[in-house]
Short mmCIF file of N, CA and C in Angstrom, two decimals:
data_model
loop_
_atom_site.label_atom_id
_atom_site.label_comp_id
_atom_site.label_asym_id
_atom_site.label_seq_id
_atom_site.Cartn_x
_atom_site.Cartn_y
_atom_site.Cartn_z
N UNK A 1 127.20 138.41 109.82
CA UNK A 1 126.60 139.50 109.74
C UNK A 1 127.70 140.39 109.28
N UNK A 2 129.45 140.04 109.59
CA UNK A 2 129.90 141.17 109.33
C UNK A 2 130.52 140.93 108.12
N UNK A 3 130.38 139.64 107.47
CA UNK A 3 130.70 139.13 106.43
C UNK A 3 129.73 139.58 105.26
N UNK A 4 128.45 140.04 105.69
CA UNK A 4 127.27 140.59 104.90
C UNK A 4 126.81 139.14 103.96
N UNK A 5 126.57 138.22 104.90
CA UNK A 5 126.05 137.27 103.70
C UNK A 5 124.75 136.80 104.87
N UNK A 6 123.57 137.57 103.89
CA UNK A 6 122.45 137.72 104.69
C UNK A 6 121.94 135.96 104.78
N UNK A 7 122.07 135.08 104.01
CA UNK A 7 121.52 133.98 103.62
C UNK A 7 122.27 132.94 105.18
N UNK A 8 123.47 133.26 104.92
CA UNK A 8 124.29 132.43 106.33
C UNK A 8 123.87 133.00 107.78
N UNK A 9 123.74 134.38 107.95
CA UNK A 9 123.22 135.29 108.86
C UNK A 9 121.64 134.25 109.06
N UNK A 10 121.09 134.30 108.18
CA UNK A 10 119.75 134.00 108.44
C UNK A 10 119.57 132.18 109.22
N UNK A 11 120.43 131.87 108.37
CA UNK A 11 120.66 130.27 108.66
C UNK A 11 120.84 130.07 110.37
N UNK A 12 122.08 130.91 110.53
CA UNK A 12 122.62 130.93 111.94
C UNK A 12 121.27 131.42 113.21
N UNK A 13 120.67 132.37 112.54
CA UNK A 13 119.57 132.88 113.53
C UNK A 13 118.74 131.36 113.50
N UNK A 14 118.24 131.13 112.59
CA UNK A 14 117.18 129.65 112.64
C UNK A 14 117.97 129.16 113.61
N UNK A 15 119.18 128.78 113.46
CA UNK A 15 119.93 127.56 114.20
C UNK A 15 119.76 127.84 115.92
N UNK A 16 120.14 129.36 115.96
CA UNK A 16 120.20 129.72 117.35
C UNK A 16 118.77 129.67 118.20
N UNK A 17 117.74 130.00 117.12
CA UNK A 17 116.14 129.75 117.78
C UNK A 17 115.62 128.34 118.05
N UNK A 18 116.50 127.42 117.38
CA UNK A 18 116.68 125.78 117.77
C UNK A 18 117.11 125.91 118.78
N UNK A 19 118.20 126.14 119.11
CA UNK A 19 118.83 126.17 120.27
C UNK A 19 118.22 126.45 121.38
N UNK A 20 117.77 127.73 121.40
CA UNK A 20 117.07 128.33 122.76
C UNK A 20 115.53 127.53 122.74
N UNK A 21 115.22 126.97 121.73
CA UNK A 21 113.84 126.18 121.81
C UNK A 21 114.29 124.79 122.48
N UNK A 22 115.32 124.00 122.47
CA UNK A 22 115.84 123.07 123.16
C UNK A 22 116.22 123.58 124.92
N UNK A 23 116.29 124.54 124.81
CA UNK A 23 116.68 125.01 126.29
C UNK A 23 115.55 125.38 126.88
N UNK A 24 114.44 125.40 126.42
CA UNK A 24 112.90 125.86 126.87
C UNK A 24 112.99 127.10 126.99
N UNK A 25 113.62 128.08 125.96
CA UNK A 25 113.43 129.37 125.90
C UNK A 25 112.91 129.65 124.87
N UNK A 26 111.56 129.84 125.05
CA UNK A 26 110.51 129.58 123.72
C UNK A 26 110.71 131.08 123.33
N UNK A 27 110.46 132.17 124.16
CA UNK A 27 110.43 133.52 123.87
C UNK A 27 111.61 134.05 123.03
N UNK A 28 112.45 133.52 123.41
CA UNK A 28 113.99 133.96 122.59
C UNK A 28 113.70 133.13 121.51
N UNK A 29 113.30 131.52 121.43
CA UNK A 29 113.56 130.83 120.15
C UNK A 29 112.75 131.74 119.12
N UNK A 30 111.49 132.06 119.49
CA UNK A 30 110.58 132.76 118.58
C UNK A 30 111.32 133.87 117.91
N UNK A 31 111.74 134.66 119.04
CA UNK A 31 112.53 136.06 118.32
C UNK A 31 113.78 135.76 117.02
N UNK A 32 114.59 134.55 117.29
CA UNK A 32 115.49 134.00 116.79
C UNK A 32 114.71 133.69 115.16
N UNK A 33 113.86 132.82 115.36
CA UNK A 33 113.26 132.22 114.55
C UNK A 33 112.27 133.26 113.37
N UNK A 34 111.69 133.97 114.16
CA UNK A 34 111.13 135.54 113.53
C UNK A 34 111.97 136.36 112.47
N UNK A 35 113.36 136.62 113.16
CA UNK A 35 114.58 137.44 112.45
C UNK A 35 115.05 136.39 111.15
N UNK A 36 114.97 135.29 111.12
CA UNK A 36 115.54 134.49 110.03
C UNK A 36 114.53 134.43 109.18
N UNK A 37 112.82 134.50 109.43
CA UNK A 37 112.08 134.57 108.52
C UNK A 37 112.06 135.81 107.74
N UNK A 38 112.40 137.18 108.40
CA UNK A 38 112.27 138.20 107.71
C UNK A 38 113.56 138.46 106.97
N UNK A 39 114.62 137.86 107.17
CA UNK A 39 115.85 137.80 106.07
C UNK A 39 115.53 136.96 104.98
N UNK A 40 115.22 135.67 105.42
CA UNK A 40 114.47 134.63 104.32
C UNK A 40 113.68 135.44 103.32
N UNK A 41 112.73 136.20 103.79
CA UNK A 41 111.71 137.31 102.89
C UNK A 41 112.35 138.09 102.16
N UNK A 42 113.43 138.98 102.78
CA UNK A 42 114.25 139.98 102.22
C UNK A 42 115.19 139.60 101.11
N UNK A 43 115.60 138.49 101.34
CA UNK A 43 116.33 137.83 99.95
C UNK A 43 115.74 137.04 99.15
N UNK A 44 114.43 136.78 99.67
CA UNK A 44 113.71 135.80 98.50
C UNK A 44 114.23 134.01 98.84
N UNK A 45 114.77 133.70 99.81
CA UNK A 45 115.25 132.23 100.30
C UNK A 45 114.12 131.74 100.82
N UNK A 46 113.12 130.69 99.94
CA UNK A 46 112.11 130.09 100.25
C UNK A 46 112.57 128.78 101.00
N UNK A 47 113.82 128.33 100.65
CA UNK A 47 114.01 127.02 101.42
C UNK A 47 114.28 127.68 103.10
N UNK A 48 115.13 128.29 103.27
CA UNK A 48 115.45 129.13 104.28
C UNK A 48 113.81 129.48 105.59
N UNK A 49 113.28 129.99 104.37
CA UNK A 49 111.59 130.35 104.88
C UNK A 49 111.00 129.21 105.35
N UNK A 50 110.99 127.94 104.63
CA UNK A 50 110.46 126.86 104.89
C UNK A 50 110.69 126.49 106.49
N UNK A 51 112.40 126.20 106.52
CA UNK A 51 112.89 126.08 107.56
C UNK A 51 112.61 126.68 108.75
N UNK A 52 112.66 127.57 108.75
CA UNK A 52 112.33 128.79 109.61
C UNK A 52 110.95 128.70 110.35
N UNK A 53 109.94 128.52 109.24
CA UNK A 53 108.47 128.22 109.59
C UNK A 53 108.48 127.14 110.30
N UNK A 54 108.90 125.93 109.82
CA UNK A 54 108.62 124.58 110.39
C UNK A 54 109.34 124.70 111.89
N UNK A 55 110.43 125.36 112.34
CA UNK A 55 111.11 125.61 113.49
C UNK A 55 110.46 126.61 114.46
N UNK A 56 109.73 127.26 113.83
CA UNK A 56 108.96 128.58 114.65
C UNK A 56 107.52 127.72 114.98
N UNK A 57 106.96 126.86 114.08
CA UNK A 57 105.81 125.99 114.33
C UNK A 57 106.12 125.06 115.42
N UNK A 58 107.00 124.47 115.39
CA UNK A 58 107.19 123.50 116.77
C UNK A 58 107.04 124.49 117.55
N UNK A 59 107.98 125.56 118.05
CA UNK A 59 107.83 126.38 119.21
C UNK A 59 106.56 126.60 119.57
N UNK A 60 105.63 127.20 118.54
CA UNK A 60 104.29 127.39 119.17
C UNK A 60 103.52 126.30 119.37
N UNK A 61 104.20 125.35 118.85
CA UNK A 61 103.18 123.70 119.15
C UNK A 61 103.58 123.54 120.63
N UNK A 62 104.66 123.56 121.00
CA UNK A 62 105.30 123.35 122.36
C UNK A 62 104.76 124.39 123.45
N UNK A 63 104.18 125.81 123.08
CA UNK A 63 103.72 126.35 123.64
C UNK A 63 101.96 126.09 123.98
N UNK A 64 101.51 125.47 123.13
CA UNK A 64 100.18 124.87 123.12
C UNK A 64 99.38 126.43 122.17
N UNK A 65 100.23 126.93 121.40
CA UNK A 65 99.55 127.77 120.58
C UNK A 65 99.42 127.28 119.36
N UNK A 66 98.15 126.62 119.30
CA UNK A 66 97.75 125.86 118.07
C UNK A 66 97.54 126.58 117.07
N UNK A 67 96.98 127.30 116.93
CA UNK A 67 96.32 128.21 115.68
C UNK A 67 97.73 128.80 114.83
N UNK A 68 98.50 129.17 115.57
CA UNK A 68 100.14 130.11 115.42
C UNK A 68 100.84 128.85 114.64
N UNK A 69 101.00 127.60 115.32
CA UNK A 69 101.88 126.50 114.84
C UNK A 69 101.00 125.81 113.24
N UNK A 70 99.70 125.93 113.50
CA UNK A 70 99.21 125.31 112.47
C UNK A 70 99.43 126.21 111.19
N UNK A 71 99.67 127.44 111.03
CA UNK A 71 99.68 128.60 110.39
C UNK A 71 100.73 128.46 109.92
N UNK A 72 102.00 128.14 110.55
CA UNK A 72 103.49 128.37 110.35
C UNK A 72 103.36 127.08 109.22
N UNK A 73 103.01 125.79 110.10
CA UNK A 73 103.08 124.29 109.08
C UNK A 73 102.49 124.52 108.05
N UNK A 74 101.12 125.33 107.80
CA UNK A 74 100.56 125.36 106.75
C UNK A 74 101.68 125.95 105.50
N UNK A 75 102.03 127.32 105.75
CA UNK A 75 102.83 128.01 104.92
C UNK A 75 104.19 127.18 104.78
N UNK A 76 104.91 126.27 105.71
CA UNK A 76 105.94 125.69 105.41
C UNK A 76 105.72 124.20 104.21
N UNK A 77 104.45 123.99 104.23
CA UNK A 77 104.11 122.57 103.32
C UNK A 77 103.71 123.12 102.03
N UNK A 78 103.42 124.55 101.88
CA UNK A 78 103.51 125.04 100.69
C UNK A 78 104.79 125.07 100.13
N UNK A 79 105.64 125.46 100.66
CA UNK A 79 107.07 125.45 99.98
C UNK A 79 107.49 124.26 99.91
N UNK A 80 107.40 123.38 100.69
CA UNK A 80 107.87 121.79 100.67
C UNK A 80 107.15 121.51 99.25
N UNK A 81 105.88 121.90 98.72
CA UNK A 81 105.69 121.00 98.00
C UNK A 81 106.02 121.63 96.73
N UNK A 82 106.20 123.02 96.66
CA UNK A 82 106.50 123.70 95.94
C UNK A 82 108.18 123.29 95.35
N UNK A 83 109.25 123.03 96.14
CA UNK A 83 110.42 122.38 95.99
C UNK A 83 110.51 120.70 96.01
N UNK A 84 109.35 120.28 95.98
CA UNK A 84 109.40 118.59 95.87
C UNK A 84 109.90 118.00 97.03
N UNK A 85 110.06 118.54 98.08
CA UNK A 85 110.66 118.16 99.43
C UNK A 85 109.87 117.12 100.14
N UNK A 86 109.96 115.90 99.85
CA UNK A 86 108.67 114.83 100.21
C UNK A 86 108.95 114.80 101.96
N UNK A 87 110.50 114.83 102.23
CA UNK A 87 110.89 114.73 103.59
C UNK A 87 110.09 115.72 104.30
N UNK A 88 110.23 117.11 103.82
CA UNK A 88 109.76 118.02 104.74
C UNK A 88 107.95 118.23 104.60
N UNK A 89 107.41 117.76 103.48
CA UNK A 89 105.99 117.53 103.63
C UNK A 89 105.69 116.50 104.47
N UNK A 90 106.56 115.67 104.39
CA UNK A 90 106.13 114.39 105.64
C UNK A 90 106.07 114.78 106.60
N UNK A 91 107.15 115.23 107.16
CA UNK A 91 107.02 116.00 108.94
C UNK A 91 106.11 116.81 108.91
N UNK A 92 105.89 117.89 108.17
CA UNK A 92 104.22 118.88 108.19
C UNK A 92 103.50 118.28 108.70
N UNK A 93 102.95 117.34 107.64
CA UNK A 93 101.72 116.51 108.06
C UNK A 93 101.61 115.77 109.10
N UNK A 94 103.15 115.10 109.67
CA UNK A 94 102.72 114.81 110.97
C UNK A 94 102.70 115.90 112.19
N UNK A 95 103.69 116.84 112.10
CA UNK A 95 103.37 117.88 112.94
C UNK A 95 101.80 118.14 113.09
N UNK A 96 101.37 118.59 111.65
CA UNK A 96 99.96 118.92 111.75
C UNK A 96 99.06 118.16 112.16
N UNK A 97 99.47 116.71 112.28
CA UNK A 97 98.53 115.58 112.72
C UNK A 97 98.53 115.31 114.10
N UNK A 98 99.72 115.84 114.82
CA UNK A 98 99.99 115.56 116.28
C UNK A 98 99.06 116.77 116.93
N UNK A 99 99.13 117.98 116.42
CA UNK A 99 98.24 118.96 116.92
C UNK A 99 96.92 118.67 116.49
N UNK A 100 96.51 118.08 115.46
CA UNK A 100 94.72 117.67 115.49
C UNK A 100 94.56 116.77 116.81
N UNK A 101 95.44 115.82 116.94
CA UNK A 101 95.27 114.66 117.92
C UNK A 101 94.97 115.53 119.11
N UNK A 102 95.80 116.51 119.42
CA UNK A 102 95.97 117.31 120.75
C UNK A 102 94.86 117.64 120.90
N UNK A 103 93.89 118.79 119.87
CA UNK A 103 93.02 119.16 120.03
C UNK A 103 91.78 118.40 120.08
N UNK A 104 91.74 117.08 119.63
CA UNK A 104 90.70 116.39 119.79
C UNK A 104 89.85 115.95 118.51
N UNK A 105 90.57 116.64 117.24
CA UNK A 105 90.03 116.55 115.79
C UNK A 105 90.65 115.18 115.45
N UNK A 106 90.24 114.09 115.82
CA UNK A 106 90.99 112.52 115.06
C UNK A 106 90.71 112.64 113.82
N UNK A 107 89.68 112.76 113.12
CA UNK A 107 89.45 112.50 111.64
C UNK A 107 90.35 113.12 110.78
N UNK A 108 90.66 114.60 111.30
CA UNK A 108 92.09 115.40 110.65
C UNK A 108 93.11 114.73 110.81
N UNK A 109 93.30 114.36 112.01
CA UNK A 109 94.75 113.83 112.63
C UNK A 109 95.21 112.89 111.97
N UNK A 110 93.85 111.64 111.46
CA UNK A 110 94.40 110.58 110.91
C UNK A 110 94.37 110.82 109.33
N UNK A 111 93.76 111.79 108.93
CA UNK A 111 93.92 112.37 107.47
C UNK A 111 95.76 113.03 107.16
N UNK A 112 95.89 113.63 108.37
CA UNK A 112 97.23 114.15 108.13
C UNK A 112 98.27 112.89 108.34
N UNK A 113 97.86 111.98 109.55
CA UNK A 113 98.91 110.99 109.40
C UNK A 113 99.12 110.07 108.42
N UNK A 114 97.85 109.78 107.86
CA UNK A 114 98.02 109.01 106.77
C UNK A 114 98.62 109.67 105.59
N UNK A 115 98.66 111.12 105.31
CA UNK A 115 99.40 111.88 104.16
C UNK A 115 100.94 111.64 104.69
N UNK A 116 101.26 111.59 106.16
CA UNK A 116 102.77 111.61 106.07
C UNK A 116 103.13 110.37 106.27
N UNK A 117 102.32 109.26 106.43
CA UNK A 117 102.99 108.08 106.24
C UNK A 117 103.11 107.39 105.05
N UNK A 118 102.33 108.20 103.86
CA UNK A 118 102.62 107.63 102.63
C UNK A 118 103.86 108.32 102.08
N UNK A 119 103.69 109.86 102.60
CA UNK A 119 105.32 110.24 102.04
C UNK A 119 106.40 109.47 102.84
N UNK A 120 106.43 109.30 103.95
CA UNK A 120 107.43 108.98 104.66
C UNK A 120 107.83 107.45 104.22
N UNK A 121 106.84 106.44 103.52
CA UNK A 121 107.31 105.43 103.11
C UNK A 121 107.55 105.42 101.75
N UNK A 122 107.32 106.79 100.87
CA UNK A 122 107.94 107.11 99.61
C UNK A 122 109.45 107.01 99.48
N UNK A 123 110.00 107.94 100.32
CA UNK A 123 111.36 108.26 100.85
C UNK A 123 112.00 107.41 101.77
N UNK A 124 111.38 106.18 102.11
CA UNK A 124 111.71 105.09 102.68
C UNK A 124 112.58 105.73 104.32
N UNK A 125 111.80 106.62 104.81
CA UNK A 125 111.92 106.68 106.31
C UNK A 125 111.24 105.68 107.28
N UNK A 126 111.87 104.41 107.49
CA UNK A 126 111.09 103.63 108.04
C UNK A 126 110.51 103.93 109.71
N UNK A 127 111.98 104.32 110.08
CA UNK A 127 111.76 104.91 111.48
C UNK A 127 110.58 105.94 111.70
N UNK A 128 110.64 106.99 110.65
CA UNK A 128 109.57 107.90 111.05
C UNK A 128 108.02 107.29 110.57
N UNK A 129 107.88 106.48 109.97
CA UNK A 129 106.90 105.80 109.04
C UNK A 129 106.46 105.00 110.37
N UNK A 130 107.03 104.27 111.18
CA UNK A 130 106.55 103.72 112.12
C UNK A 130 105.87 104.41 113.38
N UNK A 131 106.62 105.60 113.63
CA UNK A 131 106.12 106.61 114.77
C UNK A 131 104.46 106.87 114.16
N UNK A 132 104.36 106.93 112.64
CA UNK A 132 102.98 107.49 112.25
C UNK A 132 102.11 106.26 112.46
N UNK A 133 102.40 105.25 112.07
CA UNK A 133 101.43 104.13 112.12
C UNK A 133 101.08 103.96 113.79
N UNK A 134 102.03 104.36 114.61
CA UNK A 134 101.60 104.28 116.08
C UNK A 134 100.90 105.09 116.45
N UNK A 135 100.62 106.39 115.86
CA UNK A 135 99.64 107.51 116.24
C UNK A 135 98.13 106.83 115.56
N UNK A 136 98.47 106.32 114.19
CA UNK A 136 97.32 105.81 113.57
C UNK A 136 96.50 104.96 114.50
N UNK A 137 97.01 104.04 114.91
CA UNK A 137 96.77 102.77 115.83
C UNK A 137 95.91 103.18 117.03
N UNK A 138 96.72 104.33 117.31
CA UNK A 138 96.18 105.10 118.88
C UNK A 138 94.78 105.61 118.38
N UNK A 139 94.51 105.93 117.42
CA UNK A 139 93.24 106.66 116.94
C UNK A 139 92.26 105.54 116.30
N UNK A 140 92.38 104.39 116.58
CA UNK A 140 91.68 103.25 116.28
C UNK A 140 91.75 102.81 114.66
N UNK A 141 92.68 103.27 114.15
CA UNK A 141 93.04 102.90 112.69
C UNK A 141 93.99 101.72 112.29
N UNK A 142 93.38 100.71 111.41
CA UNK A 142 94.47 100.09 111.18
C UNK A 142 95.34 100.28 110.19
N UNK A 143 96.48 99.69 110.05
CA UNK A 143 97.59 100.36 109.21
C UNK A 143 98.19 98.97 108.72
N UNK A 144 98.22 99.09 107.03
CA UNK A 144 98.87 97.71 106.80
C UNK A 144 100.39 97.80 106.96
#
């Protein structure tokens, strides 16, 4: 902030939010992620905005505030698609699938997981793809 580098300040705030999330200090994490979002919006940095939205969605998911988490993830998904970020898109679909699974929306969870699996396989993230396959199996779907 002293250097006047808004982008770097936004990234630092987003990282601080993630650190507080790891420490189970969720309200503080939300505050930092939201500050990063404000900066991202002010400077027009969609990549920072997408990252902050994913991280904010994760915190809301941990708090069981699923509608807020879904809203964040859906906004992040639009940004990931816009930039062709297939890894970010896959992670976001996977995160949405976890929420749908948690709230008992098995059909929607399966759709999200299948989309995540396709994207993870396309970018050759085998470990991530395997985690998605496990969730699909748990929901009673066979996976090739």
